[in-house]
Short mmCIF file of C-alpha atoms in Angstrom, two decimals:
data_model
loop_
_atom_site.label_atom_id
_atom_site.label_comp_id
_atom_site.label_asym_id
_atom_site.label_seq_id
_atom_site.Cartn_x
_atom_site.Cartn_y
_atom_site.Cartn_z
CA MET A 1 21.60 -3.19 -4.96
CA THR A 2 22.04 -5.76 -7.81
CA PRO A 3 19.35 -7.87 -8.36
CA PRO A 4 17.18 -8.99 -7.40
CA LEU A 5 17.23 -6.20 -4.58
CA GLY A 6 16.24 -3.36 -7.24
CA ASP A 7 14.55 -5.14 -9.59
CA ILE A 8 10.95 -3.79 -8.49
CA ALA A 9 11.83 -0.07 -8.04
CA HIS A 10 9.00 1.06 -5.79
CA LEU A 11 5.08 0.57 -5.98
CA GLY A 12 2.33 2.05 -8.29
CA HIS A 13 -0.78 1.62 -7.66
CA ALA A 14 -3.18 -0.27 -6.17
CA GLN A 15 -6.69 -1.10 -7.52
CA LEU A 16 -9.87 -1.35 -4.76
CA PHE A 17 -13.38 -2.70 -5.44
CA THR A 18 -16.16 -1.17 -3.73
CA PRO A 19 -20.34 -1.49 -4.23
CA ASP A 20 -20.72 2.51 -3.90
CA LEU A 21 -18.46 3.94 -6.59
CA ASP A 22 -19.65 7.55 -6.29
CA ALA A 23 -19.73 7.54 -2.82
CA SER A 24 -15.50 6.01 -2.81
CA VAL A 25 -14.86 8.71 -5.47
CA ALA A 26 -16.25 11.36 -3.11
CA PHE A 27 -14.55 9.62 -0.44
CA PHE A 28 -10.84 9.60 -2.47
CA THR A 29 -11.37 13.21 -4.09
CA ASP A 30 -12.83 15.45 -1.31
CA TYR A 31 -11.79 14.05 1.79
CA LEU A 32 -8.40 12.67 0.88
CA GLY A 33 -7.47 15.69 -2.03
CA LEU A 34 -7.24 13.13 -5.01
CA THR A 35 -7.54 14.31 -8.57
CA GLY A 36 -9.65 11.93 -11.30
CA ASN A 37 -7.30 11.26 -14.03
CA GLY A 38 -10.09 9.33 -16.53
CA GLN A 39 -13.04 7.15 -16.18
CA ASP A 40 -13.70 3.61 -18.21
CA GLY A 41 -17.48 2.14 -17.71
CA ASP A 42 -17.52 1.06 -13.84
CA THR A 43 -13.73 2.11 -13.61
CA VAL A 44 -11.85 5.44 -11.88
CA TYR A 45 -8.28 6.32 -11.69
CA LEU A 46 -7.36 9.04 -9.33
CA ARG A 47 -4.14 9.60 -8.46
CA THR A 48 -2.05 11.70 -5.74
CA PHE A 49 0.02 14.87 -6.20
CA ASP A 50 3.59 13.62 -5.78
CA ASP A 51 3.31 10.31 -7.93
CA TYR A 52 4.84 10.66 -11.34
CA GLU A 53 2.38 8.10 -13.09
CA HIS A 54 -1.40 8.05 -14.38
CA HIS A 55 -2.91 6.74 -11.63
CA SER A 56 -2.30 5.84 -7.87
CA LEU A 57 -5.23 4.04 -7.57
CA VAL A 58 -8.05 2.60 -9.33
CA LEU A 59 -11.85 1.97 -7.97
CA THR A 60 -13.95 -0.09 -9.56
CA THR A 61 -17.19 -0.87 -8.40
CA ARG A 62 -17.84 -4.52 -7.85
CA GLU A 63 -20.37 -5.86 -5.34
CA GLN A 64 -17.96 -6.49 -2.00
CA PRO A 65 -15.17 -4.21 -1.48
CA GLY A 66 -11.79 -5.37 -1.19
CA LEU A 67 -9.24 -5.21 -3.54
CA GLY A 68 -8.10 -5.76 -6.93
CA ARG A 69 -4.63 -5.56 -8.04
CA LEU A 70 -1.23 -4.42 -6.64
CA ALA A 71 1.14 -2.97 -9.74
CA VAL A 72 4.49 -2.65 -8.95
CA ARG A 73 7.00 -0.82 -11.43
CA THR A 74 10.32 -2.82 -12.18
CA SER A 75 13.43 -0.67 -12.67
CA SER A 76 13.85 -1.80 -16.44
CA GLU A 77 12.70 -3.91 -18.65
CA GLU A 78 16.07 -6.58 -17.86
CA ALA A 79 14.67 -5.91 -14.50
CA LEU A 80 10.66 -7.33 -15.54
CA HIS A 81 11.96 -10.19 -17.62
CA ARG A 82 14.19 -11.13 -14.83
CA ARG A 83 11.34 -11.31 -12.34
CA ILE A 84 9.04 -13.21 -14.45
CA LYS A 85 11.76 -15.54 -14.83
CA ALA A 86 11.99 -16.11 -11.34
CA ILE A 87 8.01 -16.07 -11.15
CA GLU A 88 8.33 -19.14 -13.24
CA GLU A 89 10.93 -20.97 -11.47
CA ALA A 90 9.19 -20.47 -8.69
CA GLY A 91 5.80 -22.29 -9.93
CA GLY A 92 3.83 -19.57 -10.74
CA SER A 93 2.73 -18.08 -13.64
CA GLY A 94 2.58 -14.88 -15.65
CA LYS A 95 -0.28 -13.94 -17.84
CA TRP A 96 0.07 -10.65 -20.04
CA VAL A 97 -2.09 -7.93 -20.65
CA GLU A 98 -2.65 -3.75 -21.67
CA ASP A 99 -5.70 -2.59 -20.23
CA GLU A 100 -4.76 0.38 -17.95
CA PRO A 101 -4.28 3.88 -19.01
CA GLY A 102 -0.81 5.32 -18.82
CA ILE A 103 0.81 1.82 -18.79
CA GLY A 104 2.52 -0.46 -21.12
CA LYS A 105 2.06 -4.09 -20.82
CA LEU A 106 1.39 -5.47 -17.28
CA CYS A 107 2.21 -9.62 -15.95
CA LEU A 108 -0.35 -10.50 -13.98
CA THR A 109 0.47 -13.45 -11.42
CA THR A 110 -0.12 -13.63 -7.82
CA ASP A 111 1.69 -14.53 -3.65
CA PRO A 112 0.35 -17.96 -2.65
CA ASP A 113 -2.63 -16.59 -0.95
CA GLY A 114 -4.52 -15.06 -3.89
CA HIS A 115 -3.87 -11.13 -3.90
CA GLU A 116 -2.83 -10.41 -7.49
CA HIS A 117 0.37 -8.39 -8.98
CA ALA A 118 0.54 -6.53 -11.98
CA LEU A 119 4.53 -6.11 -13.08
CA TYR A 120 5.05 -3.39 -15.32
CA TRP A 121 7.90 -1.51 -17.13
CA GLU A 122 6.43 0.86 -19.16
CA SER A 123 4.80 4.13 -18.22
CA GLU A 124 3.56 7.83 -19.01
CA TYR A 125 4.50 10.34 -16.89
CA TYR A 126 1.39 12.57 -16.09
CA GLN A 127 1.80 15.91 -17.59
CA ALA A 128 -0.95 18.60 -15.57
CA PRO A 129 -3.20 20.13 -17.12
CA GLN A 130 -1.86 23.50 -15.16
CA ARG A 131 2.21 23.65 -14.48
CA PRO A 132 2.84 23.68 -10.72
CA ALA A 133 5.13 26.70 -9.53
CA LEU A 134 7.34 23.94 -9.35
CA LYS A 135 8.91 22.31 -12.38
CA ASN A 136 9.67 19.37 -9.98
CA GLN A 137 6.31 18.28 -8.80
CA PRO A 138 3.87 16.74 -11.00
CA GLN A 139 1.07 18.43 -10.37
CA ALA A 140 0.37 21.47 -7.60
CA LYS A 141 -0.95 20.49 -3.76
CA PRO A 142 -4.41 20.05 -4.16
CA ASN A 143 -6.82 22.81 -2.50
CA ARG A 144 -9.17 20.35 -0.47
CA GLY A 145 -9.59 17.60 1.57
CA VAL A 146 -6.38 16.08 3.70
CA GLY A 147 -4.17 16.37 0.20
CA VAL A 148 -2.07 13.45 0.59
CA ARG A 149 1.56 13.20 -0.88
CA ARG A 150 1.74 8.91 -2.10
CA LEU A 151 0.31 5.84 -2.11
CA ASP A 152 2.54 4.86 0.17
CA HIS A 153 1.96 1.17 1.31
CA VAL A 154 -0.54 -1.89 0.78
CA ASN A 155 -0.76 -4.33 4.22
CA PHE A 156 -2.44 -8.14 2.76
CA LEU A 157 -4.04 -10.10 5.11
CA ALA A 158 -3.05 -13.88 4.21
CA ALA A 159 -3.56 -16.78 6.28
CA ASP A 160 0.54 -17.98 5.74
CA VAL A 161 2.02 -15.31 6.51
CA LEU A 162 5.31 -16.32 5.93
CA ALA A 163 5.05 -17.92 2.41
CA ASN A 164 3.79 -15.00 0.95
CA ALA A 165 6.94 -12.95 3.31
CA GLU A 166 8.42 -15.78 0.93
CA PHE A 167 7.12 -14.64 -2.02
CA GLN A 168 8.16 -11.00 -1.93
CA GLU A 169 11.42 -11.73 -0.64
CA ARG A 170 13.06 -15.04 -3.50
CA VAL A 171 10.80 -13.94 -5.97
CA LEU A 172 10.35 -9.85 -6.54
CA GLY A 173 13.65 -9.07 -4.72
CA ALA A 174 11.70 -7.77 -1.46
CA ARG A 175 13.70 -7.19 1.70
CA PRO A 176 12.33 -7.86 5.31
CA THR A 177 12.79 -5.00 8.11
CA GLU A 178 10.30 -6.40 11.10
CA GLN A 179 7.87 -9.20 12.13
CA ILE A 180 5.84 -10.40 14.91
CA GLN A 181 6.35 -13.67 15.98
CA LEU A 182 4.09 -15.67 18.10
CA ASP A 183 5.39 -17.64 21.55
CA SER A 184 4.15 -20.28 19.03
CA GLY A 185 6.86 -19.84 16.82
CA LYS A 186 4.25 -18.47 13.94
CA ILE A 187 5.11 -15.59 12.51
CA ALA A 188 2.35 -13.57 12.25
CA ALA A 189 2.90 -10.75 10.47
CA ARG A 190 6.07 -8.82 8.49
CA TRP A 191 7.15 -5.39 6.93
CA LEU A 192 8.95 -5.88 3.66
CA THR A 193 10.87 -2.88 1.62
CA PHE A 194 11.88 -2.68 -2.54
CA THR A 195 13.68 0.75 -1.54
CA SER A 196 15.24 2.57 1.06
CA LYS A 197 11.31 3.76 2.35
CA SER A 198 10.57 1.34 5.38
CA TYR A 199 8.42 -0.80 4.71
CA ASP A 200 5.84 -1.18 0.65
CA VAL A 201 4.22 -4.16 1.88
CA VAL A 202 2.78 -6.26 4.61
CA TYR A 203 1.45 -9.35 5.86
CA THR A 204 -0.67 -9.61 8.62
CA SER A 205 -2.25 -13.05 9.53
CA ASP A 206 -5.84 -13.40 8.81
CA TRP A 207 -7.50 -14.62 11.59
CA THR A 208 -10.04 -16.16 10.00
CA GLY A 209 -8.14 -18.23 8.07
CA SER A 210 -9.05 -16.40 4.74
CA THR A 211 -7.25 -16.28 1.70
CA GLY A 212 -7.10 -13.18 -0.76
CA ARG A 213 -7.99 -10.62 1.84
CA LEU A 214 -6.68 -6.63 2.36
CA HIS A 215 -6.35 -5.03 5.55
CA HIS A 216 -5.50 -1.61 4.26
CA ILE A 217 -3.50 0.50 1.92
CA ALA A 218 -1.72 3.44 3.18
CA PHE A 219 -1.46 7.13 2.37
CA ALA A 220 1.51 9.17 3.03
CA THR A 221 1.43 12.80 4.07
CA ASP A 222 3.85 15.57 4.59
CA THR A 223 3.81 15.89 8.21
CA ARG A 224 2.63 14.55 11.62
CA GLU A 225 -0.02 17.45 11.43
CA GLU A 226 -1.36 17.15 8.32
CA ILE A 227 -2.66 13.54 10.04
CA LEU A 228 -4.37 15.47 12.85
CA ARG A 229 -5.93 17.49 10.77
CA ALA A 230 -7.17 14.64 8.52
CA ALA A 231 -8.58 13.15 11.80
CA ASP A 232 -10.48 16.95 12.45
CA LEU A 233 -11.75 16.77 9.05
CA ALA A 234 -13.40 13.04 9.69
CA ILE A 235 -15.38 13.86 11.93
CA ASP A 236 -17.15 17.21 10.45
CA THR A 237 -17.79 15.19 7.39
CA GLY A 238 -18.20 12.00 8.56
CA VAL A 239 -15.31 9.82 7.79
CA PHE A 240 -15.49 6.99 9.66
CA ILE A 241 -12.31 7.25 12.45
CA GLU A 242 -11.63 3.09 13.63
CA THR A 243 -8.53 4.03 15.65
CA GLY A 244 -5.55 6.48 15.99
CA PRO A 245 -4.24 9.26 15.82
CA HIS A 246 -1.08 7.54 17.63
CA LYS A 247 2.57 6.21 16.82
CA HIS A 248 3.17 2.44 16.01
CA ALA A 249 5.85 1.20 17.74
CA ILE A 250 6.70 -1.44 14.68
CA GLN A 251 8.22 0.89 11.61
CA GLN A 252 7.37 3.99 14.42
CA THR A 253 4.98 5.30 12.08
CA PHE A 254 2.31 7.95 12.90
CA PHE A 255 -1.28 6.46 11.53
CA LEU A 256 -4.69 7.57 11.46
CA TYR A 257 -7.05 4.15 9.74
CA VAL A 258 -10.37 5.28 8.46
CA TYR A 259 -12.69 3.30 6.46
CA GLU A 260 -14.02 4.30 3.26
CA PRO A 261 -17.66 4.53 1.90
CA GLY A 262 -16.94 1.12 0.57
CA GLY A 263 -16.15 -1.03 3.64
CA ASN A 264 -12.40 -0.66 3.37
CA ARG A 265 -9.51 0.13 5.42
CA ILE A 266 -7.57 3.54 4.84
CA GLU A 267 -4.26 4.58 7.24
CA LEU A 268 -3.21 7.90 6.69
CA CYS A 269 0.66 7.78 7.93
CA ASN A 270 3.83 9.75 7.88
CA PRO A 271 7.05 7.45 7.83
CA LEU A 272 8.88 9.98 5.36
CA ALA A 273 11.56 10.60 7.59
CA ARG A 274 12.12 6.70 8.45
CA LEU A 275 14.75 4.96 5.68
CA VAL A 276 16.29 2.11 5.49
CA LEU A 277 19.69 2.37 4.61
CA ALA A 278 21.63 -0.14 5.79
CA PRO A 279 22.24 -2.54 3.16
CA ASP A 280 22.68 -5.13 5.79
CA TRP A 281 19.56 -4.12 7.73
CA PRO A 282 19.14 -6.87 10.83
CA LEU A 283 15.36 -8.27 10.37
CA ILE A 284 13.74 -6.91 13.91
CA THR A 285 12.10 -9.77 15.73
CA TRP A 286 8.70 -8.43 18.13
CA THR A 287 7.47 -10.50 20.76
CA GLU A 288 3.63 -11.46 21.31
CA ALA A 289 4.48 -9.68 24.54
CA GLU A 290 6.46 -6.91 23.34
CA ARG A 291 3.10 -6.25 21.03
CA ALA A 292 0.38 -7.21 24.30
CA LYS A 293 2.06 -4.06 25.29
CA GLY A 294 0.03 -1.60 22.53
CA GLN A 295 1.45 1.14 19.89
CA ALA A 296 4.57 3.16 20.89
CA TRP A 297 2.85 5.44 23.42
CA GLY A 298 0.46 2.73 24.85
CA LEU A 299 -2.73 2.81 22.79
CA LYS A 300 -3.18 -0.85 22.69
CA THR A 301 -5.11 -2.43 19.27
CA ILE A 302 -8.23 -2.28 18.76
CA GLU A 303 -9.99 -5.61 18.10
CA SER A 304 -11.14 -4.72 14.61
CA PHE A 305 -7.48 -4.64 14.26
CA HIS A 306 -7.47 -7.95 13.99
CA THR A 307 -11.05 -8.65 12.68
CA HIS A 308 -12.25 -6.38 9.82
CA GLY A 309 -11.02 -6.99 6.74
CA THR A 310 -11.83 -6.88 2.66
CA PRO A 311 -14.11 -8.59 1.54
CA PRO A 312 -16.06 -9.47 4.52
CA VAL A 313 -16.19 -12.79 5.94
CA ALA A 314 -18.91 -14.39 8.14
#
């Protein structure tokens, strides 16, 4: 892969705002099985067992839920500066900060919708207090909750899907894999990848016309069976299930959507077997009529999937 495709190595971590930090931490540790890796005032750092960096998720106290920043690691120091130059040439700007443990300097910028992105290269590998049995795994599998493997993707709500998707493509170097196009010609959603995964980021049309909101963040499980188990754990522990388990038609992802106590939507997904290896992968377009058929096995998309986002709007 040559620049810009390949300049972004992978998603690093996401930050969520929550009005109930303790309850959100309990959800991610007890239900999803993440591990705490430090706290700084009203911010808690958590990690999945197979992410190699200091943290996969940052939880920060705010009055309203929503997404703070999405951090992406570049493939080199040179790639970082290439992307910063591309941001500036596109009329954007970057601000350097060094405010996260285990991470070097981050360059902060925003997409056209106002979602904050952080680009970085320098990163420390996580060293588990007790090494796992398999030396090629960052830490032992958790003995509680679902035990999600990694942060998988982020789905942004956006007032203008196409403008934001083109920011990912032209500025950060993502490539689109699938999209929804309405009869009017408007792009209602687009899935993009930085890697051989079928998608890393998604933009979905915000029906409220608002900007800067979050649809969901997703964590990957090893198998479909673990998502079924997650549904059982949810009803046993009072976690709200919005929809699923089921299979998406788009990207063929097996899914379960739940709400964490702060109000943010969380997806548990199993997309691990599907890769986009073709360098000339054609963009798959789904029509309004095709989407009206529902998900892969016929489950209709529920209304809240189009209306619920964070922070909430009247």
